[in-house]
């Protein structure tokens, strides 16, 4: 893998840009440090064709997050029992029913036997083992506490996955209802409305404006059924692509933050994720600047990640970590910056971040339960309005006809 690095050397004049061939980002930092330089900026080299990020996410890696979490826990248990890393990986390979994971584990084992460290071997699969996983394994290897590091990263990934699952679960019910309403509406416009339209035409009934609009829409859909369904599929696929693009995700996040209940849920979800990740990294002995850099990538959402990036810059200048978070109370709650400031004063930043994460994880869990209660009447009102408008538009001409006799 090639990386484009901006390197600064003391007394070396302007910063230089080099393309470095290395297996992981950590390998780049090590190589530059040996040369007496400092990496100012680092990114994957764009010299080769890359699929859009939303597409690569959609097709997946062949290995589920749950399998990676299970692997971390099993490795931790076996290493804690005294097994060597190679033997533990051999057990993981035999236990796994995932062919893709088996292949990866065999390659990891061969790489370690060839003299590579475990974290360097994991770095070859960045889409399977996230940067957080690699960093904590590296810290565990260097400190001689790999089993504990694997336990911590397994717990961290499990909590993060559980948080996402709860929020996603709260959205399933309204998504299903809205999808069902759209499908039923389309089917009625194609199959039911034409029957009523022919009746109105035969009887020469004067129909109101709302009815004429529905009839016109129905006539268009009947005449262009294939086009309508192709447009619907294109809309869904395009919507997914847009939401997963950088611009789309920024727009969706900005809208979500302004919604009454959803906004608070989004803020607390990202606060919990950032706090949990940073806490786990610092507790495992990862340097604070590296921990902030990794947290920035784990957070994903650009607005929230930008705050972490500012915190990284503040720490580089010798300023307090809590300063950046206190500047953005509309993204990270004031409670986080206040508790983080207390942690800095007492020298217990990792413990305080863990408490922040646990507090907001619990709060998100409660709010996702309440969300269903709030959404249900709103959906019923929406569905009732749609059905009411449709029913009145189609029944009114029939009622006026019957009253004429």
Short mmCIF file of C-alpha atoms in Angstrom, two decimals:
data_model
loop_
_atom_site.label_atom_id
_atom_site.label_comp_id
_atom_site.label_asym_id
_atom_site.label_seq_id
_atom_site.Cartn_x
_atom_site.Cartn_y
_atom_site.Cartn_z
CA UNK A 1 0.00 0.00 0.00
CA UNK A 2 1.34 3.46 -0.92
CA UNK A 3 0.93 6.55 1.25
CA UNK A 4 1.51 10.20 0.37
CA UNK A 5 3.23 11.79 3.37
CA UNK A 6 4.10 15.43 4.08
CA UNK A 7 7.32 15.30 6.13
CA UNK A 8 8.93 17.99 8.26
CA UNK A 9 12.59 17.86 9.32
CA UNK A 10 14.14 20.20 11.86
CA UNK A 11 16.39 22.65 10.02
CA UNK A 12 15.39 21.06 6.72
CA UNK A 13 13.59 24.09 5.23
CA UNK A 14 10.18 23.59 3.64
CA UNK A 15 8.17 20.42 4.26
CA UNK A 16 8.66 17.69 1.67
CA UNK A 17 6.06 15.39 0.10
CA UNK A 18 6.95 11.74 -0.51
CA UNK A 19 5.15 8.60 -1.61
CA UNK A 20 6.06 5.80 0.82
CA UNK A 21 5.33 2.12 0.22
CA UNK A 22 4.36 0.53 3.56
CA UNK A 23 1.88 -2.04 4.90
CA UNK A 24 0.26 0.31 7.44
CA UNK A 25 0.17 3.94 8.51
CA UNK A 26 2.14 3.02 11.64
CA UNK A 27 4.94 1.67 9.44
CA UNK A 28 5.11 5.06 7.68
CA UNK A 29 5.42 6.90 11.01
CA UNK A 30 8.18 4.53 12.14
CA UNK A 31 10.13 4.89 8.89
CA UNK A 32 9.95 8.69 8.95
CA UNK A 33 10.92 8.84 12.65
CA UNK A 34 14.00 6.70 11.96
CA UNK A 35 14.99 9.22 9.29
CA UNK A 36 14.72 12.03 11.82
CA UNK A 37 11.51 13.55 10.46
CA UNK A 38 7.94 14.12 11.58
CA UNK A 39 4.82 13.26 9.58
CA UNK A 40 2.74 16.43 9.20
CA UNK A 41 0.03 14.95 6.97
CA UNK A 42 -0.64 11.41 5.76
CA UNK A 43 -3.10 10.00 3.23
CA UNK A 44 -3.42 6.99 0.94
CA UNK A 45 -1.90 7.65 -2.45
CA UNK A 46 -4.59 8.38 -5.04
CA UNK A 47 -2.60 7.05 -7.99
CA UNK A 48 -4.86 4.05 -8.54
CA UNK A 49 -8.56 3.76 -9.26
CA UNK A 50 -10.71 3.54 -6.15
CA UNK A 51 -14.37 2.62 -5.85
CA UNK A 52 -16.62 5.14 -4.11
CA UNK A 53 -16.64 4.66 -0.35
CA UNK A 54 -20.40 4.07 -0.27
CA UNK A 55 -20.05 1.28 -2.86
CA UNK A 56 -17.25 -0.53 -1.03
CA UNK A 57 -19.28 -0.26 2.16
CA UNK A 58 -22.31 -1.74 0.41
CA UNK A 59 -20.54 -4.81 -0.97
CA UNK A 60 -18.96 -5.49 2.41
CA UNK A 61 -15.75 -7.30 3.38
CA UNK A 62 -17.12 -10.82 3.81
CA UNK A 63 -16.45 -10.62 7.56
CA UNK A 64 -19.09 -9.31 9.97
CA UNK A 65 -18.28 -7.02 12.90
CA UNK A 66 -19.67 -9.68 15.25
CA UNK A 67 -17.08 -12.17 13.94
CA UNK A 68 -14.23 -9.72 14.53
CA UNK A 69 -15.51 -9.07 18.07
CA UNK A 70 -15.76 -12.82 18.72
CA UNK A 71 -12.24 -13.30 17.35
CA UNK A 72 -10.86 -10.61 19.69
CA UNK A 73 -12.53 -12.19 22.72
CA UNK A 74 -11.42 -15.73 21.85
CA UNK A 75 -7.84 -14.61 21.21
CA UNK A 76 -7.83 -12.76 24.53
CA UNK A 77 -9.03 -15.85 26.40
CA UNK A 78 -6.48 -18.15 24.73
CA UNK A 79 -3.56 -15.76 25.17
CA UNK A 80 -4.55 -15.29 28.80
CA UNK A 81 -4.47 -19.10 29.19
CA UNK A 82 -0.87 -19.18 27.94
CA UNK A 83 -1.26 -20.14 24.25
CA UNK A 84 1.06 -18.54 21.71
CA UNK A 85 -0.45 -16.15 19.17
CA UNK A 86 0.21 -18.59 16.29
CA UNK A 87 -1.51 -21.47 18.08
CA UNK A 88 -4.42 -19.24 19.12
CA UNK A 89 -4.89 -18.15 15.49
CA UNK A 90 -4.83 -21.79 14.42
CA UNK A 91 -7.71 -22.51 16.82
CA UNK A 92 -9.63 -19.48 15.50
CA UNK A 93 -9.13 -20.72 11.93
CA UNK A 94 -10.50 -24.19 12.75
CA UNK A 95 -13.47 -22.79 14.71
CA UNK A 96 -14.61 -20.25 12.13
CA UNK A 97 -17.25 -21.16 9.58
CA UNK A 98 -16.49 -18.09 7.45
CA UNK A 99 -14.20 -18.98 4.53
CA UNK A 100 -13.08 -15.38 4.10
CA UNK A 101 -12.12 -15.10 7.77
CA UNK A 102 -10.34 -18.47 7.61
CA UNK A 103 -8.20 -17.19 4.72
CA UNK A 104 -7.37 -13.98 6.61
CA UNK A 105 -6.47 -15.83 9.83
CA UNK A 106 -4.17 -18.23 7.93
CA UNK A 107 -2.43 -15.26 6.30
CA UNK A 108 -2.07 -13.55 9.71
CA UNK A 109 -0.51 -16.69 11.14
CA UNK A 110 1.92 -17.06 8.21
CA UNK A 111 2.85 -13.39 8.44
CA UNK A 112 3.64 -13.70 12.16
CA UNK A 113 5.69 -16.85 11.56
CA UNK A 114 7.59 -14.87 8.91
CA UNK A 115 8.70 -12.33 11.51
CA UNK A 116 5.99 -9.66 11.33
CA UNK A 117 4.28 -8.39 14.44
CA UNK A 118 0.58 -9.07 14.99
CA UNK A 119 -0.46 -5.45 14.51
CA UNK A 120 1.51 -5.18 11.25
CA UNK A 121 -0.22 -8.31 9.97
CA UNK A 122 -3.65 -6.92 10.93
CA UNK A 123 -2.80 -3.68 9.09
CA UNK A 124 -2.95 -5.54 5.76
CA UNK A 125 -6.74 -5.79 6.18
CA UNK A 126 -7.92 -2.25 7.07
CA UNK A 127 -11.50 -2.93 5.97
CA UNK A 128 -11.77 -5.97 8.26
CA UNK A 129 -9.73 -4.77 11.25
CA UNK A 130 -10.33 -1.04 11.85
CA UNK A 131 -7.56 1.33 12.84
CA UNK A 132 -8.79 1.23 16.44
CA UNK A 133 -8.28 -2.55 16.53
CA UNK A 134 -4.75 -2.31 15.06
CA UNK A 135 -3.70 0.53 17.38
CA UNK A 136 -4.82 -1.23 20.54
CA UNK A 137 -3.19 -4.50 19.48
CA UNK A 138 0.04 -2.60 18.85
CA UNK A 139 -0.16 -0.99 22.28
CA UNK A 140 -0.81 -4.40 23.85
CA UNK A 141 2.15 -5.99 22.05
CA UNK A 142 4.51 -3.21 23.06
CA UNK A 143 3.39 -3.23 26.70
CA UNK A 144 3.22 -7.02 26.99
CA UNK A 145 -0.52 -6.97 27.73
CA UNK A 146 -1.95 -8.18 24.43
CA UNK A 147 -4.67 -10.29 26.07
CA UNK A 148 -5.98 -7.30 28.03
CA UNK A 149 -5.82 -5.07 24.94
CA UNK A 150 -7.88 -7.58 22.94
CA UNK A 151 -10.46 -7.77 25.73
CA UNK A 152 -10.73 -3.97 25.74
CA UNK A 153 -11.04 -3.61 21.97
CA UNK A 154 -13.61 -6.43 21.86
CA UNK A 155 -15.70 -4.64 24.50
CA UNK A 156 -15.28 -1.29 22.73
CA UNK A 157 -16.41 -2.67 19.37
CA UNK A 158 -19.33 -4.52 21.00
CA UNK A 159 -20.58 -1.37 22.77
CA UNK A 160 -20.24 0.67 19.57
CA UNK A 161 -22.10 -1.99 17.56
CA UNK A 162 -24.83 -2.21 20.21
CA UNK A 163 -25.30 1.57 20.14
CA UNK A 164 -25.70 1.60 16.36
CA UNK A 165 -28.04 -1.40 16.53
CA UNK A 166 -30.35 0.35 19.01
CA UNK A 167 -30.58 3.51 16.92
CA UNK A 168 -31.10 1.50 13.74
CA UNK A 169 -33.73 -0.65 15.46
CA UNK A 170 -35.70 2.47 16.42
CA UNK A 171 -35.79 3.46 12.74
CA UNK A 172 -36.98 0.07 11.43
CA UNK A 173 -40.65 0.47 12.42
CA UNK A 174 -41.23 3.87 10.74
CA UNK A 175 -39.23 2.75 7.67
CA UNK A 176 -41.42 -0.34 7.22
CA UNK A 177 -44.65 1.64 7.68
CA UNK A 178 -43.63 4.39 5.23
CA UNK A 179 -42.47 1.81 2.66
CA UNK A 180 -45.75 -0.07 2.99
CA UNK A 181 -47.77 3.15 2.51
CA UNK A 182 -45.82 4.03 -0.64
CA UNK A 183 -46.19 0.53 -2.13
CA UNK A 184 -49.93 0.35 -1.35
CA UNK A 185 -50.42 3.86 -2.74
CA UNK A 186 -48.71 2.97 -6.02
CA UNK A 187 -50.73 -0.25 -6.37
CA UNK A 188 -54.00 1.60 -5.73
CA UNK A 189 -53.14 4.25 -8.31
CA UNK A 190 -52.37 1.56 -10.88
CA UNK A 191 -55.18 -0.95 -10.19
CA UNK A 192 -58.00 0.68 -8.14
CA UNK A 193 -58.25 4.27 -9.36
CA UNK A 194 -58.64 3.35 -13.09
CA UNK A 195 -61.79 1.35 -12.22
CA UNK A 196 -63.34 4.34 -10.43
CA UNK A 197 -62.21 6.67 -13.22
CA UNK A 198 -64.04 4.61 -15.85
CA UNK A 199 -67.19 4.76 -13.69
CA UNK A 200 -66.99 8.55 -13.42
CA UNK A 201 -66.47 8.83 -17.19
CA UNK A 202 -69.46 6.61 -18.04
CA UNK A 203 -71.77 8.52 -15.70
CA UNK A 204 -70.44 11.94 -16.74
CA UNK A 205 -69.75 13.01 -13.16
CA UNK A 206 -68.11 16.43 -12.58
CA UNK A 207 -65.13 15.65 -10.29
CA UNK A 208 -63.35 18.12 -7.96
CA UNK A 209 -59.73 19.28 -8.40
CA UNK A 210 -58.24 16.79 -5.89
CA UNK A 211 -59.89 13.91 -7.73
CA UNK A 212 -58.66 15.18 -11.13
CA UNK A 213 -55.08 15.35 -9.77
CA UNK A 214 -55.25 11.74 -8.50
CA UNK A 215 -56.83 10.54 -11.75
CA UNK A 216 -54.14 12.29 -13.85
CA UNK A 217 -51.41 10.74 -11.71
CA UNK A 218 -53.06 7.33 -12.02
CA UNK A 219 -53.36 7.65 -15.83
CA UNK A 220 -49.68 8.55 -16.10
CA UNK A 221 -48.59 5.59 -13.93
CA UNK A 222 -50.79 3.13 -15.84
CA UNK A 223 -49.36 4.35 -19.15
CA UNK A 224 -45.77 4.21 -17.91
CA UNK A 225 -45.67 1.35 -15.38
CA UNK A 226 -42.13 0.22 -16.30
CA UNK A 227 -40.83 3.79 -16.23
CA UNK A 228 -42.41 4.41 -12.81
CA UNK A 229 -40.84 1.32 -11.22
CA UNK A 230 -37.47 2.07 -12.85
CA UNK A 231 -37.64 5.62 -11.51
CA UNK A 232 -38.54 4.28 -8.05
CA UNK A 233 -35.54 1.89 -8.07
CA UNK A 234 -33.26 4.68 -9.34
CA UNK A 235 -34.55 6.97 -6.59
CA UNK A 236 -33.83 4.39 -3.86
CA UNK A 237 -30.35 3.52 -5.18
CA UNK A 238 -29.52 7.18 -5.81
CA UNK A 239 -30.77 8.11 -2.34
CA UNK A 240 -28.56 5.49 -0.69
CA UNK A 241 -25.57 6.64 -2.76
CA UNK A 242 -26.24 10.27 -1.89
CA UNK A 243 -26.62 9.61 1.84
CA UNK A 244 -23.34 7.65 1.90
CA UNK A 245 -21.44 10.26 -0.09
CA UNK A 246 -19.49 12.95 1.74
CA UNK A 247 -21.79 15.80 0.68
CA UNK A 248 -24.96 13.80 1.29
CA UNK A 249 -23.92 12.63 4.75
CA UNK A 250 -23.14 16.24 5.74
CA UNK A 251 -26.58 17.41 4.59
CA UNK A 252 -28.40 14.52 6.30
CA UNK A 253 -26.45 15.10 9.53
CA UNK A 254 -27.21 18.84 9.46
CA UNK A 255 -30.94 18.13 9.02
CA UNK A 256 -30.94 15.41 11.71
CA UNK A 257 -29.27 17.73 14.24
CA UNK A 258 -32.09 20.26 13.80
CA UNK A 259 -34.91 17.78 14.42
CA UNK A 260 -36.49 17.95 17.92
CA UNK A 261 -35.86 14.44 19.29
CA UNK A 262 -33.58 12.97 16.61
CA UNK A 263 -31.04 15.80 17.00
CA UNK A 264 -30.42 15.04 20.66
CA UNK A 265 -30.18 11.33 19.91
CA UNK A 266 -27.57 11.93 17.19
CA UNK A 267 -25.48 14.19 19.45
CA UNK A 268 -25.46 11.70 22.30
CA UNK A 269 -24.70 8.77 19.99
CA UNK A 270 -21.59 10.43 18.56
CA UNK A 271 -20.54 11.70 21.99
CA UNK A 272 -20.75 8.17 23.40
CA UNK A 273 -18.79 6.75 20.44
CA UNK A 274 -16.01 9.35 20.67
CA UNK A 275 -15.74 9.05 24.47
CA UNK A 276 -15.70 5.24 24.45
CA UNK A 277 -13.05 5.08 21.70
CA UNK A 278 -10.79 7.68 23.27
CA UNK A 279 -11.16 6.10 26.70
CA UNK A 280 -10.26 2.62 25.42
CA UNK A 281 -7.20 3.89 23.55
CA UNK A 282 -5.85 5.98 26.43
CA UNK A 283 -6.48 3.17 28.94
CA UNK A 284 -4.51 0.80 26.69
CA UNK A 285 -1.49 3.11 26.69
CA UNK A 286 -1.88 4.65 23.22
CA UNK A 287 -0.33 8.17 23.14
CA UNK A 288 -2.96 10.91 23.30
CA UNK A 289 -2.19 12.33 19.83
CA UNK A 290 -2.44 8.90 18.21
CA UNK A 291 -5.62 8.22 20.19
CA UNK A 292 -7.20 11.46 18.94
CA UNK A 293 -6.17 10.70 15.36
CA UNK A 294 -7.80 7.25 15.53
CA UNK A 295 -10.91 8.58 17.28
CA UNK A 296 -11.29 11.13 14.50
CA UNK A 297 -11.56 8.28 11.97
CA UNK A 298 -13.83 6.13 14.15
CA UNK A 299 -16.34 8.98 14.66
CA UNK A 300 -16.86 9.21 10.84
CA UNK A 301 -19.32 12.14 10.84
CA UNK A 302 -17.33 15.11 9.54
CA UNK A 303 -18.78 17.74 11.87
CA UNK A 304 -18.00 15.67 14.99
CA UNK A 305 -14.64 14.48 13.64
CA UNK A 306 -13.58 18.09 12.99
CA UNK A 307 -13.94 18.87 16.70
CA UNK A 308 -11.68 15.91 17.56
CA UNK A 309 -9.17 17.16 14.96
CA UNK A 310 -9.17 20.59 16.65
CA UNK A 311 -8.64 18.90 20.01
CA UNK A 312 -5.62 17.13 18.49
CA UNK A 313 -4.20 20.49 17.38
CA UNK A 314 -4.80 22.00 20.83
CA UNK A 315 -2.98 19.12 22.53
CA UNK A 316 -0.03 19.52 20.14
CA UNK A 317 0.23 23.14 21.33
CA UNK A 318 0.12 22.05 24.97
CA UNK A 319 -3.46 23.18 25.53
CA UNK A 320 -6.22 21.31 27.33
CA UNK A 321 -8.08 18.51 25.58
CA UNK A 322 -11.43 19.76 26.88
CA UNK A 323 -11.02 23.21 25.25
CA UNK A 324 -12.18 22.14 21.78
CA UNK A 325 -15.19 20.20 23.05
CA UNK A 326 -16.26 23.19 25.18
CA UNK A 327 -16.25 25.38 22.04
CA UNK A 328 -18.91 23.24 20.32
CA UNK A 329 -21.77 22.68 22.81
CA UNK A 330 -24.23 22.17 19.94
CA UNK A 331 -22.31 19.04 18.89
CA UNK A 332 -20.79 17.69 22.09
CA UNK A 333 -22.89 18.34 25.23
CA UNK A 334 -21.51 20.70 27.89
CA UNK A 335 -21.44 17.79 30.36
CA UNK A 336 -18.72 16.11 28.30
CA UNK A 337 -16.35 19.10 28.31
CA UNK A 338 -16.95 19.74 32.02
CA UNK A 339 -16.31 16.13 33.04
CA UNK A 340 -13.30 15.97 30.71
CA UNK A 341 -11.89 19.10 32.36
CA UNK A 342 -12.28 17.43 35.77
CA UNK A 343 -10.49 14.36 34.41
CA UNK A 344 -7.59 16.52 33.23
CA UNK A 345 -7.36 18.19 36.64
CA UNK A 346 -7.32 14.88 38.49
CA UNK A 347 -5.19 12.96 35.96
CA UNK A 348 -8.01 10.48 35.26
CA UNK A 349 -8.99 11.37 31.71
CA UNK A 350 -9.51 7.76 30.54
CA UNK A 351 -11.75 6.93 33.54
CA UNK A 352 -13.78 10.11 33.10
CA UNK A 353 -14.25 9.46 29.37
CA UNK A 354 -15.46 5.96 30.20
CA UNK A 355 -18.07 7.40 32.59
CA UNK A 356 -19.19 9.88 29.91
CA UNK A 357 -19.55 7.03 27.40
CA UNK A 358 -21.55 4.87 29.82
CA UNK A 359 -23.83 7.78 30.72
CA UNK A 360 -24.70 8.66 27.12
CA UNK A 361 -24.95 5.02 26.03
CA UNK A 362 -27.58 4.52 28.74
CA UNK A 363 -29.34 7.74 27.76
CA UNK A 364 -29.43 6.72 24.07
CA UNK A 365 -30.86 3.32 25.04
CA UNK A 366 -33.70 5.00 26.95
CA UNK A 367 -34.41 7.53 24.23
CA UNK A 368 -34.57 4.89 21.49
CA UNK A 369 -37.27 3.15 23.54
CA UNK A 370 -39.20 6.41 23.87
CA UNK A 371 -38.70 7.20 20.18
CA UNK A 372 -41.09 4.43 19.10
CA UNK A 373 -43.76 5.86 21.40
CA UNK A 374 -43.26 9.32 19.89
CA UNK A 375 -43.08 8.19 16.25
CA UNK A 376 -46.15 5.91 16.36
CA UNK A 377 -48.83 8.65 16.73
CA UNK A 378 -47.01 10.83 14.16
CA UNK A 379 -47.08 7.96 11.66
CA UNK A 380 -50.73 7.24 12.40
CA UNK A 381 -51.54 10.91 11.80
CA UNK A 382 -49.59 10.89 8.52
CA UNK A 383 -51.22 7.68 7.28
CA UNK A 384 -54.66 8.93 8.36
CA UNK A 385 -54.16 12.18 6.44
CA UNK A 386 -53.06 10.37 3.26
CA UNK A 387 -55.92 7.86 3.45
CA UNK A 388 -58.39 10.63 4.27
CA UNK A 389 -57.39 12.78 1.30
CA UNK A 390 -57.51 9.78 -1.04
CA UNK A 391 -60.88 8.58 0.30
CA UNK A 392 -62.53 12.02 0.16
CA UNK A 393 -61.16 12.67 -3.35
CA UNK A 394 -62.56 9.39 -4.71
CA UNK A 395 -65.78 9.13 -2.67
CA UNK A 396 -66.92 12.77 -3.02
CA UNK A 397 -67.95 12.39 -6.72
CA UNK A 398 -69.88 9.19 -5.89
CA UNK A 399 -71.64 10.94 -2.98
CA UNK A 400 -72.57 13.95 -5.12
CA UNK A 401 -73.94 11.58 -7.80
CA UNK A 402 -76.09 9.64 -5.31
CA UNK A 403 -77.43 12.85 -3.76
CA UNK A 404 -78.53 14.07 -7.21
CA UNK A 405 -81.10 11.25 -7.51
#
